[in-house]
C-alpha positions as a Markdown table, in Angstrom:
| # | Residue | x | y | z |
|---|---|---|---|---|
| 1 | Unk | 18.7 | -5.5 | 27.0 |
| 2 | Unk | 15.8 | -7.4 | 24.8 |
| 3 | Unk | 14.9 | -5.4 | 22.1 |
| 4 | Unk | 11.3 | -3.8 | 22.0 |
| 5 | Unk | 8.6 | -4.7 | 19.7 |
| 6 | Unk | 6.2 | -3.1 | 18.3 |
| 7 | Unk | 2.7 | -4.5 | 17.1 |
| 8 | Unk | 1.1 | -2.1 | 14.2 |
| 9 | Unk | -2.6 | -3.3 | 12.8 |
| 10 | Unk | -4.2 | -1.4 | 10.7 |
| 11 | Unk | -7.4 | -2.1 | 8.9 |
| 12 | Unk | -8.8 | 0.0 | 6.3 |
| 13 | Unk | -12.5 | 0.8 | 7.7 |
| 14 | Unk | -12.4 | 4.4 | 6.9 |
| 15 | Unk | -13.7 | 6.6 | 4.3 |
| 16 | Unk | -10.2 | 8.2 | 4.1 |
| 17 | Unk | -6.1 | 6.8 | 4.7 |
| 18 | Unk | -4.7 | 8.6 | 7.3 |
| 19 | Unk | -1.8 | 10.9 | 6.9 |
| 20 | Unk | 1.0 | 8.1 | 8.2 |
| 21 | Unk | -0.1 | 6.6 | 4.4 |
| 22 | Unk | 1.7 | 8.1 | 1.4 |
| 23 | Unk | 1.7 | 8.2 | -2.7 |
| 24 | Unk | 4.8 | 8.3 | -4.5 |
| 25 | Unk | 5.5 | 12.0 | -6.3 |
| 26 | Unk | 1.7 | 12.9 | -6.0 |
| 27 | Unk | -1.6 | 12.7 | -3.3 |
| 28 | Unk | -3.5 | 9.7 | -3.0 |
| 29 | Unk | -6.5 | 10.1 | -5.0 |
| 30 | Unk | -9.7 | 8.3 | -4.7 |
| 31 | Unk | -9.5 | 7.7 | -8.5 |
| 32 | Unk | -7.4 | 4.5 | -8.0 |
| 33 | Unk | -7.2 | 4.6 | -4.1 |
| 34 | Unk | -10.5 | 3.2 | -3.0 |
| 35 | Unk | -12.1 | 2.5 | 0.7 |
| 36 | Unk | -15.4 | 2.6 | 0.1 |
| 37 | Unk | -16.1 | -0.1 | -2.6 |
| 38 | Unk | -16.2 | -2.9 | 0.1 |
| 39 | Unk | -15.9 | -2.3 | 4.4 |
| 40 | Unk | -12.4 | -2.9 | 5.5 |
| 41 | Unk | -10.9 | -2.9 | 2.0 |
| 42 | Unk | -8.4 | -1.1 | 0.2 |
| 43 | Unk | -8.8 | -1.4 | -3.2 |
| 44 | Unk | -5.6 | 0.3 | -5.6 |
| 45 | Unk | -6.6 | 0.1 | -9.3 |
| 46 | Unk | -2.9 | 0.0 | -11.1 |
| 47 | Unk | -1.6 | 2.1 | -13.5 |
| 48 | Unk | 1.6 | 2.7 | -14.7 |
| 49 | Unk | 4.5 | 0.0 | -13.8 |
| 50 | Unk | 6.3 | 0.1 | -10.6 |
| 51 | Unk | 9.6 | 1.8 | -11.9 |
| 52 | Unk | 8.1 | 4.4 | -14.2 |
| 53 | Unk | 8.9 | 7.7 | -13.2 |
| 54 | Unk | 5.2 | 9.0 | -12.7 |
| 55 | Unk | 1.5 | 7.2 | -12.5 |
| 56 | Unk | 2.2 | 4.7 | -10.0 |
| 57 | Unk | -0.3 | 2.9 | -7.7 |
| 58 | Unk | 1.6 | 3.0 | -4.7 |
| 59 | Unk | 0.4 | 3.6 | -1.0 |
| 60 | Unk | 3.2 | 3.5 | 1.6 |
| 61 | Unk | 3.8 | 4.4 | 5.2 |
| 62 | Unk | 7.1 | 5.8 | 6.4 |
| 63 | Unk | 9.8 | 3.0 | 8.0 |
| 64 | Unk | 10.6 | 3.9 | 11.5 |
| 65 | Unk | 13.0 | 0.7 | 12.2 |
| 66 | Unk | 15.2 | -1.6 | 10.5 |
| 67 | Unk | 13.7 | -4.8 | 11.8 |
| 68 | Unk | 10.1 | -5.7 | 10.6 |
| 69 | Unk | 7.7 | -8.2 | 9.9 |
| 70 | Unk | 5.1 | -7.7 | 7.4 |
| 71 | Unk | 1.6 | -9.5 | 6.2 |
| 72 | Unk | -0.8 | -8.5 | 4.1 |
| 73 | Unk | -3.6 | -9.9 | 2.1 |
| 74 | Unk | -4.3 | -9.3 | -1.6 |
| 75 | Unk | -7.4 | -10.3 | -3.8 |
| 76 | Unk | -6.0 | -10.2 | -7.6 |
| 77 | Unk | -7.1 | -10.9 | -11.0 |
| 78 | Unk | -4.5 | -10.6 | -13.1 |
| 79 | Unk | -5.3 | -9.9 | -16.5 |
| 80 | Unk | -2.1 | -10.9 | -18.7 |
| 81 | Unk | 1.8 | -12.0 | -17.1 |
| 82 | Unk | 3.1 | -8.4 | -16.4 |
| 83 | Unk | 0.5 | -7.2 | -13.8 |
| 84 | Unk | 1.5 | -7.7 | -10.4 |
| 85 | Unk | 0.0 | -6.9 | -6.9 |
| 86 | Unk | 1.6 | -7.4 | -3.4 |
| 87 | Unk | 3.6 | -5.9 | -0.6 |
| 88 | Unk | 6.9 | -4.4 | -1.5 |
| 89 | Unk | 9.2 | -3.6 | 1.3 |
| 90 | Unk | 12.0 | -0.8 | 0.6 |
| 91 | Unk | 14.9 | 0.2 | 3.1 |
């Protein structure tokens, strides 16, 4: 039998994430989550690095397979060689 696929879009047009997105440890907060700077955006101001404990900038939705396909697009003005930006994918 040929496996089912499922298509998920999601563009960020709202005033607020809906509850499928999650923060890591702590609530998204519009202090570094922000949808209303520019219509359709998503804009994450960083904070602490991606393995500290606490402080992170990270907005996730809940895996419901083990086979996907991901895209994103990411404006980003990095301001010295550690800052990063992008999708991260974690099974």
């Amino acid at each position: 039998m040929p496996k089912k696929i499922i298509f998920t879009f999601y563009e960020f047009g709202y005033k607020k994430l809906s509850d499928e997105w999650l923060a890591l440890r702590e609530p998204i907060d519009t202090s570094w989550a922000i949808l209303t700077e520019k219509d359709g955006y998503l804009r994450i101001n960083g904070r602490d690095e991606l393995f500290n404990f606490s402080g992170q900038s990270l907005i996730a939705k809940r895996g419901v397979n083990l086979s996907y396909q991901a895209e994103t697009s990411v404006i980003f003005n990095p301001e010295n060689y550690r800052q990063i930006a992008g999708l991260i994918v974690y099974l």
